[in-house]
XYZ file of N, CA and C in Angstrom:
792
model
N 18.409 127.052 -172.975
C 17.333 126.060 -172.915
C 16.347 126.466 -171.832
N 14.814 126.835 -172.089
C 14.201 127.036 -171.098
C 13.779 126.071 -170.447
N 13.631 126.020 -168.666
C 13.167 124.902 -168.405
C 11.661 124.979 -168.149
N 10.675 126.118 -168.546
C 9.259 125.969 -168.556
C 8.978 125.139 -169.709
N 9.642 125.830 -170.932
C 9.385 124.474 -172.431
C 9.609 122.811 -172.213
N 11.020 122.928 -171.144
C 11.023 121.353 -170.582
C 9.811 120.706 -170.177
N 9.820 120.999 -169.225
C 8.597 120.813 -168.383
C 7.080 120.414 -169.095
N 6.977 121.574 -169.836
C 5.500 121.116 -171.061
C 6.243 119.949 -171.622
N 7.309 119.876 -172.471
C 7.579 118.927 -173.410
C 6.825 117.597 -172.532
N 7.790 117.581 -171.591
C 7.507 116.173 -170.599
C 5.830 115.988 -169.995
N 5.090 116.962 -169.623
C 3.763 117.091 -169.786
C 3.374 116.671 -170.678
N 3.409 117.261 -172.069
C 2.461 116.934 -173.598
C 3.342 115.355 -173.855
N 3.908 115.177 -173.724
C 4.023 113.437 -173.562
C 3.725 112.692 -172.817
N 4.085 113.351 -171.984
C 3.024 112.143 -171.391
C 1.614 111.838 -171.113
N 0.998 113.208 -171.731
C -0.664 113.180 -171.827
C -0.920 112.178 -173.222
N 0.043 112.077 -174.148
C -0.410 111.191 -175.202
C -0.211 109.682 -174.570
N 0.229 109.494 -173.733
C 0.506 107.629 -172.966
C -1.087 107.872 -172.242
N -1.420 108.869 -171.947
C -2.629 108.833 -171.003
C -1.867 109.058 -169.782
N -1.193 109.510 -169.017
C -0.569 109.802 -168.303
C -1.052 111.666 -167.841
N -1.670 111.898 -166.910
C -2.525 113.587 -166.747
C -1.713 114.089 -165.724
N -0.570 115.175 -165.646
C 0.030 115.572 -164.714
C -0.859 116.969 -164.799
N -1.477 117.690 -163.355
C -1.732 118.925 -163.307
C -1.018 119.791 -162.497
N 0.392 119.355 -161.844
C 1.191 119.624 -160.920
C 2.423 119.599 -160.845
N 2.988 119.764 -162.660
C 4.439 119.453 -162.929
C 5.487 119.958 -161.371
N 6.108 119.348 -160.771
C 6.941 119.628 -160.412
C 8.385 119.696 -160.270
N 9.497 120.644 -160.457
C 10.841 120.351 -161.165
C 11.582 120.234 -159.495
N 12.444 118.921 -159.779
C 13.175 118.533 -158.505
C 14.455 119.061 -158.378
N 14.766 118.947 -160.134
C 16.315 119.482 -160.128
C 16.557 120.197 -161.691
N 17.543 120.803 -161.421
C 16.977 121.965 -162.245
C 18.794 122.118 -163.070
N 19.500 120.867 -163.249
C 20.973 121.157 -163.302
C 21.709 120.357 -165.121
N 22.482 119.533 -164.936
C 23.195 119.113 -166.446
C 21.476 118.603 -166.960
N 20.562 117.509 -166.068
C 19.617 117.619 -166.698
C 18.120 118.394 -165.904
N 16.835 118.179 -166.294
C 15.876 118.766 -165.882
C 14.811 117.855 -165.193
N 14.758 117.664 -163.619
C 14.202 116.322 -163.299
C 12.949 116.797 -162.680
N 11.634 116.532 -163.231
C 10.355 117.095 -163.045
C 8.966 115.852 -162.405
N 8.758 115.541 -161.216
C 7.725 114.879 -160.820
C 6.254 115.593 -161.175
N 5.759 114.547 -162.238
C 4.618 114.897 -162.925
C 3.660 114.373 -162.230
N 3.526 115.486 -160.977
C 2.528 114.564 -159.899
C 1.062 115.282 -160.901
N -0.109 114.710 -160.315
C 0.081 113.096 -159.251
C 0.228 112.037 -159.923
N 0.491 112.176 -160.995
C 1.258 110.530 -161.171
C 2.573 110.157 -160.984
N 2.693 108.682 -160.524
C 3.960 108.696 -159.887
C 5.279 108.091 -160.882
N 5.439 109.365 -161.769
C 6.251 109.442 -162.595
C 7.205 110.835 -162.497
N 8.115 110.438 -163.020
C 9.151 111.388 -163.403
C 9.868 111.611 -164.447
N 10.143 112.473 -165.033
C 10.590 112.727 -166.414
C 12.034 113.362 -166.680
N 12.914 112.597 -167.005
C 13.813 113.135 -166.965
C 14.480 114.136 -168.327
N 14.866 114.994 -168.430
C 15.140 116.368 -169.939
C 16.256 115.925 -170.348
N 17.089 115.976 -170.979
C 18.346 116.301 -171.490
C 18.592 117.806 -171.210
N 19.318 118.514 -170.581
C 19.450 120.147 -170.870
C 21.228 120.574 -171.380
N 22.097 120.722 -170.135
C 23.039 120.844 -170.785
C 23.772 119.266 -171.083
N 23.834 118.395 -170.313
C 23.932 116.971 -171.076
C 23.935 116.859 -172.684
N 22.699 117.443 -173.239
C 22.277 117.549 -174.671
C 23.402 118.474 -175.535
N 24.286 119.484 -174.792
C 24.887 120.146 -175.087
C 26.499 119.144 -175.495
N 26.392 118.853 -174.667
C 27.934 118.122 -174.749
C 28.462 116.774 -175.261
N 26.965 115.579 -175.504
C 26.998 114.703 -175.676
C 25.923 114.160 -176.807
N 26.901 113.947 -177.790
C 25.778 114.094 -179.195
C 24.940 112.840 -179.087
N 25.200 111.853 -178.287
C 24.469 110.751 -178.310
C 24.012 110.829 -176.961
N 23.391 111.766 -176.464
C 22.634 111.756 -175.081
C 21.553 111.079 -175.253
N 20.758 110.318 -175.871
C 19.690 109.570 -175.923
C 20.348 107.776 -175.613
N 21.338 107.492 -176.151
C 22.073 106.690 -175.323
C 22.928 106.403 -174.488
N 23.160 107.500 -173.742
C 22.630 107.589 -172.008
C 22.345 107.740 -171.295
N 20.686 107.980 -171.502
C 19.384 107.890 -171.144
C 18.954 106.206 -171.019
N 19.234 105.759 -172.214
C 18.941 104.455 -172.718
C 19.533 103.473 -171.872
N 20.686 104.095 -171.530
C 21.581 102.773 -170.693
C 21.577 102.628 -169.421
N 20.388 104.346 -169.042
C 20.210 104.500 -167.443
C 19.363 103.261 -167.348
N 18.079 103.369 -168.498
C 17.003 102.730 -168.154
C 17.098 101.062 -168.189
N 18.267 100.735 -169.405
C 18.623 99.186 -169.066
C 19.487 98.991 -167.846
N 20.258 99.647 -167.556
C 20.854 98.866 -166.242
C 20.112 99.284 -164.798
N 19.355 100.029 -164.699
C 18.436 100.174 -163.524
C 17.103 99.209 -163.639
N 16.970 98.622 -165.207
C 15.801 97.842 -164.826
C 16.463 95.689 -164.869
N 17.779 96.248 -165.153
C 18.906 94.805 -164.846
C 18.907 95.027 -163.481
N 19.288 96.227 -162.896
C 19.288 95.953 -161.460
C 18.744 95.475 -160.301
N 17.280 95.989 -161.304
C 15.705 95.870 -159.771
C 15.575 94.703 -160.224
N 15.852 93.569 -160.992
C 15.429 92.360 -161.422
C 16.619 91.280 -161.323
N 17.525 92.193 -160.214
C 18.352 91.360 -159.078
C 18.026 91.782 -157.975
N 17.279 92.702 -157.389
C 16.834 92.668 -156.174
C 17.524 94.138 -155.597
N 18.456 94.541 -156.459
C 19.447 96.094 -156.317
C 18.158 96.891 -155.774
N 17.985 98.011 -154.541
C 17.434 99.192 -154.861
C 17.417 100.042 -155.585
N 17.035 100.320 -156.460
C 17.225 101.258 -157.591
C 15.926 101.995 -157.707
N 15.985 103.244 -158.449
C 14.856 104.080 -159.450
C 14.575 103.243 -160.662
N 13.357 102.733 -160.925
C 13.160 101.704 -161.966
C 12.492 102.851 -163.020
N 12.688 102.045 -164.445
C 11.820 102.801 -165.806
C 10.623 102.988 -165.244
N 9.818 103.838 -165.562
C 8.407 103.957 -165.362
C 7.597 103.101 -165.845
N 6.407 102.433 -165.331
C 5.907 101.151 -165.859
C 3.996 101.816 -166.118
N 4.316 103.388 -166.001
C 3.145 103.936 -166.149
C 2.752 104.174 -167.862
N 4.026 104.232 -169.009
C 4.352 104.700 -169.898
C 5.505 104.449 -170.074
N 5.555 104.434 -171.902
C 7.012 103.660 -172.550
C 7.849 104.712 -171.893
N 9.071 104.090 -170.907
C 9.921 105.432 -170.350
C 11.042 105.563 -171.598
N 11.264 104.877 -172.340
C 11.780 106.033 -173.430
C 13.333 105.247 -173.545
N 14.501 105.886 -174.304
C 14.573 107.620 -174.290
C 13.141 107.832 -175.560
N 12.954 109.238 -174.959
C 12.294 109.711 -176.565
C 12.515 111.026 -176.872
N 12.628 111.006 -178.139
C 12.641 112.848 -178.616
C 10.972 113.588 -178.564
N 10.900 114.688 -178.340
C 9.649 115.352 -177.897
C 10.078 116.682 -178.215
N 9.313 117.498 -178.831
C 9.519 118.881 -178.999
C 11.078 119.447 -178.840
N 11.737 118.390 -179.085
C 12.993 119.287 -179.377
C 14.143 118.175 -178.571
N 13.155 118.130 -177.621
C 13.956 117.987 -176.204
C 14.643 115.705 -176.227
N 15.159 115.559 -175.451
C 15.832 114.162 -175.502
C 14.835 113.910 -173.393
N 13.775 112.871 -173.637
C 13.690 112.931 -172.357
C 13.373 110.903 -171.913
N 13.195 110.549 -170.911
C 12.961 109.619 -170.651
C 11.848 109.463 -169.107
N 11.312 108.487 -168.602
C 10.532 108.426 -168.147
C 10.645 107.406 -166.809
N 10.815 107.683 -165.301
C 10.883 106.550 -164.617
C 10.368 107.221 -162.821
N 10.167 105.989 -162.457
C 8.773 105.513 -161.372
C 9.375 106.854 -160.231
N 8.480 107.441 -159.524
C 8.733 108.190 -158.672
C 8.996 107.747 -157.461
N 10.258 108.247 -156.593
C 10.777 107.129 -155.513
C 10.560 108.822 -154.392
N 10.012 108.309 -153.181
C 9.417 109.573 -152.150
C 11.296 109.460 -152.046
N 12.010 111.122 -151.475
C 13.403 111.252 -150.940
C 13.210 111.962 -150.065
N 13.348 111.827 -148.956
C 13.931 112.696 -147.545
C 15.352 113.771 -147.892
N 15.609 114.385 -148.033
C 16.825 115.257 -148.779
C 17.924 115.621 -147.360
N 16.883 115.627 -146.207
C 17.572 115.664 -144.878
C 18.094 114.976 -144.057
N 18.101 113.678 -144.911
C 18.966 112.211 -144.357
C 19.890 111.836 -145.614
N 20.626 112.883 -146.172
C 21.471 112.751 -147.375
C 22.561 111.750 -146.698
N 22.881 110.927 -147.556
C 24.049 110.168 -146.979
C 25.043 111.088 -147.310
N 26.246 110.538 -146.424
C 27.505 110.877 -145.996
C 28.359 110.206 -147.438
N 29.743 110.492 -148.213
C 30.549 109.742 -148.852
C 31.262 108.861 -147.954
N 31.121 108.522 -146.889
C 31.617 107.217 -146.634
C 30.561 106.217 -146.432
N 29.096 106.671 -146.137
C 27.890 105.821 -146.273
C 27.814 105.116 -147.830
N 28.448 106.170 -148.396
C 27.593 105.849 -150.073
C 28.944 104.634 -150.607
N 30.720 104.680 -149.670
C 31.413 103.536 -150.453
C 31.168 102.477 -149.431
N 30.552 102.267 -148.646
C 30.505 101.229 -148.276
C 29.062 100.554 -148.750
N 28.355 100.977 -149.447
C 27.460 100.808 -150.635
C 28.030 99.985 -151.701
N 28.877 100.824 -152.167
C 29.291 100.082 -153.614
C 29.685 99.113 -153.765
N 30.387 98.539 -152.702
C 30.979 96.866 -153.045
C 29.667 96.314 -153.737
N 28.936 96.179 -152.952
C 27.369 95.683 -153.024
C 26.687 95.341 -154.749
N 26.769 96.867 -154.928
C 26.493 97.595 -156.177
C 27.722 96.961 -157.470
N 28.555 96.956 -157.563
C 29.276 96.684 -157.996
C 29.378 95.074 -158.414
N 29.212 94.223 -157.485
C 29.033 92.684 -157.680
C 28.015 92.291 -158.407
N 26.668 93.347 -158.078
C 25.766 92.900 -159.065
C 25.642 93.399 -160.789
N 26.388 94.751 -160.977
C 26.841 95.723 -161.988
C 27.748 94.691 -162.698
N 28.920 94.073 -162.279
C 29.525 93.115 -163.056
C 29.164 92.084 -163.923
N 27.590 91.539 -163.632
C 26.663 90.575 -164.057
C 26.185 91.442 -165.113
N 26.466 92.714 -165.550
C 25.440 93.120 -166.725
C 26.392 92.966 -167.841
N 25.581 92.501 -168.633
C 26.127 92.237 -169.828
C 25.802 93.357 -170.952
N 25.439 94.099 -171.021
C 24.991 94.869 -172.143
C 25.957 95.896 -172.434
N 25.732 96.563 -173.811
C 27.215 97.075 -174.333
C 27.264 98.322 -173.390
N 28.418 99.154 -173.336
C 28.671 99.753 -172.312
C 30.383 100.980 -173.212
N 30.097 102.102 -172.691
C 31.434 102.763 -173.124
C 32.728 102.435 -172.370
N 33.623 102.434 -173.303
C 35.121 102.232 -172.668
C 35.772 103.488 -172.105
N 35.261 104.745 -172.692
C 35.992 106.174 -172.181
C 35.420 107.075 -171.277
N 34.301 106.704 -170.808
C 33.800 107.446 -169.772
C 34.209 108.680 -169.817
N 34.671 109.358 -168.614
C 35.059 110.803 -168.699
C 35.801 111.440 -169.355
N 36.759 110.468 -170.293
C 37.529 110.993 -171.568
C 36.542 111.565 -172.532
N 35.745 110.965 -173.389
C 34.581 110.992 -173.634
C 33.510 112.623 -173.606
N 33.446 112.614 -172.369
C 32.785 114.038 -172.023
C 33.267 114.936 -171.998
N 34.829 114.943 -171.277
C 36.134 116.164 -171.256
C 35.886 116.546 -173.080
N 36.470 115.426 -173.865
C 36.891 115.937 -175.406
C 35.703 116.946 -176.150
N 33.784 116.045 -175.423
C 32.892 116.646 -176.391
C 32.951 118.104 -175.587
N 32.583 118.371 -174.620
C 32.768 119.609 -173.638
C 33.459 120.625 -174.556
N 34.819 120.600 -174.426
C 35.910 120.775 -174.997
C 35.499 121.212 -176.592
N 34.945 120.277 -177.338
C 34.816 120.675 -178.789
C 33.709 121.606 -178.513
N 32.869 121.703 -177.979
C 31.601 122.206 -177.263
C 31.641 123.515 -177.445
N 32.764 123.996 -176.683
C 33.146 125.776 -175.637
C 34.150 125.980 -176.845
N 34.640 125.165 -177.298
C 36.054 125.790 -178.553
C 34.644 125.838 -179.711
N 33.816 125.428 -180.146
C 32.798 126.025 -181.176
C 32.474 127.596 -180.786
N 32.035 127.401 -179.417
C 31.581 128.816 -179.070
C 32.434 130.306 -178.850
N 33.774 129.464 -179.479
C 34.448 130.838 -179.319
C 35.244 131.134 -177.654
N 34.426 130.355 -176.801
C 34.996 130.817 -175.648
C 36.503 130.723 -175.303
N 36.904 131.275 -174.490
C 38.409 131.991 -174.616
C 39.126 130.734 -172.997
N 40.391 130.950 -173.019
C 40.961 130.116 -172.155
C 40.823 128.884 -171.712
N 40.697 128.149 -172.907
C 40.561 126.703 -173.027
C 41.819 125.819 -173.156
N 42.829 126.473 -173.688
C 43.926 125.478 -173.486
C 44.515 124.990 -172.560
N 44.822 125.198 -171.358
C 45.256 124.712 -170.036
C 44.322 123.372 -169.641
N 43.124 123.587 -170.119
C 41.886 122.003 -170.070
C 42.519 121.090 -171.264
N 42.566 121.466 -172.672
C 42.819 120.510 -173.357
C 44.434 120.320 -173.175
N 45.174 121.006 -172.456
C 46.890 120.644 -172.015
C 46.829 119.566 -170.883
N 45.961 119.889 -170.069
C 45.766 119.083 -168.691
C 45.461 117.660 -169.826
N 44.306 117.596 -169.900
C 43.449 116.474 -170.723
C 44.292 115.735 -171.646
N 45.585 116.470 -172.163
C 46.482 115.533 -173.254
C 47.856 114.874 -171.915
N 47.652 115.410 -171.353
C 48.838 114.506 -170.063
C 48.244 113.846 -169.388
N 47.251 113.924 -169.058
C 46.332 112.637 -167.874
C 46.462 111.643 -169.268
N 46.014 111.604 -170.262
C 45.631 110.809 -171.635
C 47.183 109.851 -171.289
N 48.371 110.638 -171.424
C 49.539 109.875 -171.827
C 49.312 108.947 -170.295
N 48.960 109.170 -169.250
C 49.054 108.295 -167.668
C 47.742 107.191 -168.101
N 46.730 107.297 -168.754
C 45.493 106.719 -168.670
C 45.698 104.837 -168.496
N 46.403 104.446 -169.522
C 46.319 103.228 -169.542
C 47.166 102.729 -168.315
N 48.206 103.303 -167.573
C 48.711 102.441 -166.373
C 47.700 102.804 -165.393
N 47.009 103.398 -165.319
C 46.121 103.285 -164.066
C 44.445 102.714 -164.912
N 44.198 102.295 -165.941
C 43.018 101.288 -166.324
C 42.905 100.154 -165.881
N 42.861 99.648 -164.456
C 43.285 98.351 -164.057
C 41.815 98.206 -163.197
N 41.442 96.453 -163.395
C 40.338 96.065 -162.225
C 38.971 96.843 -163.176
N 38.780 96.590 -164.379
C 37.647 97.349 -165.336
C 36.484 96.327 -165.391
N 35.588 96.914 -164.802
C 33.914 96.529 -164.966
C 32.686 97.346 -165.138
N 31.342 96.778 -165.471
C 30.421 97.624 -165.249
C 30.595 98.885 -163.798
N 30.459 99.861 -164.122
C 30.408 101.028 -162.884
C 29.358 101.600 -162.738
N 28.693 102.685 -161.472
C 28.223 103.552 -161.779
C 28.595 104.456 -162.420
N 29.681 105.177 -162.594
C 29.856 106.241 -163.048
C 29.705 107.230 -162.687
N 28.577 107.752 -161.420
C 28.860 109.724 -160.792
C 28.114 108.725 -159.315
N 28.571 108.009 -158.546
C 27.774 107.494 -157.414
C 28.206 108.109 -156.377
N 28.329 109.957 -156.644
C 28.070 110.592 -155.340
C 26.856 110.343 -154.162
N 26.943 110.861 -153.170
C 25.425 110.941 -152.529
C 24.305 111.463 -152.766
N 24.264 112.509 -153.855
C 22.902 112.950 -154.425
C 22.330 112.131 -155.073
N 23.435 110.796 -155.588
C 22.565 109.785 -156.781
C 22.379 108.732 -155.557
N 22.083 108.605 -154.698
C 21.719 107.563 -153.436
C 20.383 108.593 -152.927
N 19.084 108.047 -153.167
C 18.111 108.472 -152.464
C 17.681 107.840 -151.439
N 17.362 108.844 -150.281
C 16.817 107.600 -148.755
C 15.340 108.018 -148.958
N 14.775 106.907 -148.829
C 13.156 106.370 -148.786
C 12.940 105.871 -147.147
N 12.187 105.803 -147.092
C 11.172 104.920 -145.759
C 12.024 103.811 -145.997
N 12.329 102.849 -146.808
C 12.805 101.800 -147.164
C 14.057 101.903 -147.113
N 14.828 102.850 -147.118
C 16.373 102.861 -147.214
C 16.941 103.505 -148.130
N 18.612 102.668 -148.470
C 19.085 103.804 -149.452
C 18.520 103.391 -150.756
N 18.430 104.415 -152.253
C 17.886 103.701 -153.117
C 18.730 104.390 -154.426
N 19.522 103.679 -154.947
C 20.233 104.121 -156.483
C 19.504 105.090 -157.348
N 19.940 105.639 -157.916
C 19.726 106.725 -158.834
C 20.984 106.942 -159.827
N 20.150 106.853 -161.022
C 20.890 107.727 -162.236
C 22.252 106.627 -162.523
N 22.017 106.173 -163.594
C 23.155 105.111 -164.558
C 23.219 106.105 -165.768
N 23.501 106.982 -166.346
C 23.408 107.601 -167.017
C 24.619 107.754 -167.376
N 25.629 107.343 -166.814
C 27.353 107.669 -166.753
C 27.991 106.383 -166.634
N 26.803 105.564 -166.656
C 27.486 103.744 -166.055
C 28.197 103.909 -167.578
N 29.863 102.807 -167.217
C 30.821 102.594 -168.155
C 31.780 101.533 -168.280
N 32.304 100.782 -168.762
C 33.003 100.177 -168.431
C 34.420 100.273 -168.107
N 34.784 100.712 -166.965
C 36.076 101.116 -166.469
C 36.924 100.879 -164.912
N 37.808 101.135 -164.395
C 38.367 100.628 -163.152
C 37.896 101.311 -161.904
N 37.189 100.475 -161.080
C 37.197 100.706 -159.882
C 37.378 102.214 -159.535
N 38.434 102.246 -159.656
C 39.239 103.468 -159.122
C 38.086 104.514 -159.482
N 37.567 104.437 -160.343
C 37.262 105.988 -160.842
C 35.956 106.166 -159.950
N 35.047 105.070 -159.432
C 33.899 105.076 -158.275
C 34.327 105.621 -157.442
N 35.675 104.838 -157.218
C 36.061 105.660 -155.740
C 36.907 106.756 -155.527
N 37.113 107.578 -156.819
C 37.418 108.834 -156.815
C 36.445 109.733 -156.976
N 35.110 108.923 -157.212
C 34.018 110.344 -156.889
C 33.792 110.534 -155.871
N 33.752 109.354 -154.793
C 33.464 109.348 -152.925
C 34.987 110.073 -152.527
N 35.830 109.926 -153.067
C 37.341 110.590 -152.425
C 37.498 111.617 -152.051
N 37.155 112.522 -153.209
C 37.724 114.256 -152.908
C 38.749 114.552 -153.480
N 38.996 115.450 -153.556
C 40.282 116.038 -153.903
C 40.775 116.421 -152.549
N 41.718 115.274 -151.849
C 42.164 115.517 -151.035
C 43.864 115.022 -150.700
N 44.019 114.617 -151.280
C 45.439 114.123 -151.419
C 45.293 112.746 -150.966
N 46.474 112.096 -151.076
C 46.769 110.498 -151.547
C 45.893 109.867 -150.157
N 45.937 110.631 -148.706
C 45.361 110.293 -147.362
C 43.696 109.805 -148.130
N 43.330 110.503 -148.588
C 41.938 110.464 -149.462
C 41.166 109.181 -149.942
N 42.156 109.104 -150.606
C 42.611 107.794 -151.859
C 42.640 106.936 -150.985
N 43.413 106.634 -149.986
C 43.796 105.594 -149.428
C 42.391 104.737 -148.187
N 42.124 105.914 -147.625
C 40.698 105.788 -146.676
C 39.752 105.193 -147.649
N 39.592 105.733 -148.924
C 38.535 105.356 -149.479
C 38.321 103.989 -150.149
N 39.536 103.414 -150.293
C 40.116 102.118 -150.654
C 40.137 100.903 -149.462
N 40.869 101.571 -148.326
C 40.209 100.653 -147.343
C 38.933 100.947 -146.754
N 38.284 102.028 -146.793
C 36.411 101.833 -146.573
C 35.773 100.850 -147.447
N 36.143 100.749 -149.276
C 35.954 99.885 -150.123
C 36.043 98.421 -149.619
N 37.109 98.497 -149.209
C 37.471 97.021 -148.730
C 38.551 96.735 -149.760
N 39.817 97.582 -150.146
C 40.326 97.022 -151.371
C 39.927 97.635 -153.055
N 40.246 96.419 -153.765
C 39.223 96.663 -155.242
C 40.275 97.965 -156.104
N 40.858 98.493 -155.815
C 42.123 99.234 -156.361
C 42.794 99.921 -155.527
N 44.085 100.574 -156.347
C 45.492 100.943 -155.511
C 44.808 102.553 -155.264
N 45.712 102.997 -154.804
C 45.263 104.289 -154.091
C 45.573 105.294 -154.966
N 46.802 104.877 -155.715
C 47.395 105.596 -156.662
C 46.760 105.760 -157.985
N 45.497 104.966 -158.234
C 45.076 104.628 -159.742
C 43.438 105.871 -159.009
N 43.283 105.325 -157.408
C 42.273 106.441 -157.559
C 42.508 107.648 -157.137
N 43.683 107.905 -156.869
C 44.422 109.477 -157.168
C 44.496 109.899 -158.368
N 44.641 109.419 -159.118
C 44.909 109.701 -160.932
C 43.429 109.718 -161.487
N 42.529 108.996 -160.872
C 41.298 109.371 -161.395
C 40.514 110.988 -160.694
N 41.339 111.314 -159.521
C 40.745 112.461 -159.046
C 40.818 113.702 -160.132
N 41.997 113.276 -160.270
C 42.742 114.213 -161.238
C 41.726 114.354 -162.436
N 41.186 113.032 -162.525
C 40.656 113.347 -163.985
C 39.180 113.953 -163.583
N 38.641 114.149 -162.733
C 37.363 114.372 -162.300
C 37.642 115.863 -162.319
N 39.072 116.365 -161.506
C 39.134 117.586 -161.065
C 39.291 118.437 -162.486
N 39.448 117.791 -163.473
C 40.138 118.626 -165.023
C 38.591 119.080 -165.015
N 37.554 117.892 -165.370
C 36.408 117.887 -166.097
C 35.482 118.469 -165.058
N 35.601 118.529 -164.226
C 34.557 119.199 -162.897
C 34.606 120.770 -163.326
N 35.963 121.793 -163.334
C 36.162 122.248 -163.297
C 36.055 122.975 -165.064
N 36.093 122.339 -166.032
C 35.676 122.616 -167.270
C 33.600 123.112 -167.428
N 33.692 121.546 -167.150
C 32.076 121.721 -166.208
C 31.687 123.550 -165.840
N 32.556 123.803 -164.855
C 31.695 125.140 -164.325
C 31.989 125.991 -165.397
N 33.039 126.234 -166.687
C 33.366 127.067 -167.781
C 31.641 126.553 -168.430
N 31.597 125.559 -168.850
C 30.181 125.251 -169.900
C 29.275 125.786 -169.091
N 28.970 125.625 -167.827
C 27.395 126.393 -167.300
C 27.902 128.084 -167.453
N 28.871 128.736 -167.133
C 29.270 129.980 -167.069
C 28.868 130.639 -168.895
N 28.637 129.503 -169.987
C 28.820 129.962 -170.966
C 27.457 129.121 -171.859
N 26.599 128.498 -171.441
C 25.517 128.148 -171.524
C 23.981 128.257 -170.884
């Protein structure tokens, strides 16, 4: 996927809203393609390898843009839809992209993972109030399409992922406990600091599932000590053991992850 064709795609659309970027600029350049179409204060987000793995990547795009604009209309900091142009999702020259408001980021005041869980309680109380439909399998979900993904392409040494992936499966339901709206990847890259503070980014992965699995993205792969800090930084909200078992599941699919960029 080239990301100069990105880039136009998201340009030549947004010149039909009336929207004139002469200064595409690409912020991030990774699963998707995130381009500030200065000077307007918009941003465009691509599908790139996302599009690869997830046949319905246009609905979750779709579900970034409803629960970030449920959020700012509780008062949440968030990245809102763009209100410059329909932010979408929309298909465009090929590509799956969507459209939302440009938030200034300092990159040199990155929060810390213990800044970003003592965030989430926060986040979370108001995430519970959304009502709109939402997936039950989250990272099951992405592991399997991934998976069907790299086994189309022929690529070689895949069974130890789908062996891992069929034994976490048989553990899944005793550790599904305490299930609500989530973020879904609320590392510190998806927390932007503004003049104003910290500010949410990216629902694109929001799901309906347990606790645990938020706070196995702030955890680490660090053993149960991990789990446990990150639960009482939480304040509670699950066992230590359910977000140990979710590390696990991060660490299968993280690590599949670097096979698909190695082969895409």
């Amino acid at each position: 996927m080239s990301t100069s064709a990105a880039v136009r795609a998201a340009v030549s659309l947004a010149a039909t809203h009336g929207v004139a970027c002469t200064d595409p600029t690409v912020l991030k350049d990774g699963s998707n393609i995130i381009v500030h179409l200065r000077p307007a204060p918009v941003v465009a987000r691509i599908a790139a390898r996302t599009a690869l793995v997830r046949p319905s990547v246009a609905d979750h795009f779709a579900r970034d843009l409803s629960v970030s604009a449920f959020l700012a209309s509780r008062g949440v900091p968030v990245v809102t839809p763009s209100a410059e142009l329909p932010a979408g999702p929309h298909e465009w020259d090929g590509f799956v992209l969507a459209f939302s408001t440009y938030v200034p980021h300092d990159p040199s005041a990155e929060l810390t993972r213990l800044d970003v869980l003592k965030l989430l309680p926060e986040l979370h109380a108001e995430l519970r109030l959304y009502d709109g439909p939402l997936p039950t399998r989250g990272p099951l979900d992405d592991t399997e399409h991934a998976l069907a993904y790299l086994e189309g392409l022929g690529v070689p040494g895949l069974e130890p992922f789908r062996e891992r992936h069929t034994e976490l499966l048989t553990r899944w339901d005793a550790h599904h406990r305490d299930v609500q709206p989530l973020h879904g990847d609320p590392h510190h890259g998806n927390v932007l600091m503004t003049p104003s503070g910290p500010v949410w980014n990216d629902f694109e992965d929001t799901w309906r599932g347990p606790v645990a699995w938020d706070l196995a993205c702030l955890a680490g792969a660090k053993g149960p000590e991990a789990a446990q800090r990150a639960v009482e930084i939480y304040g509670g909200g699950a066992a230590p053991e359910d977000v140990e078992f979710h590390v696990e599941i991060r660490v299968n699919f993280g690590t599949l992850w670097g096979v698909l960029i190695e082969n895409s």
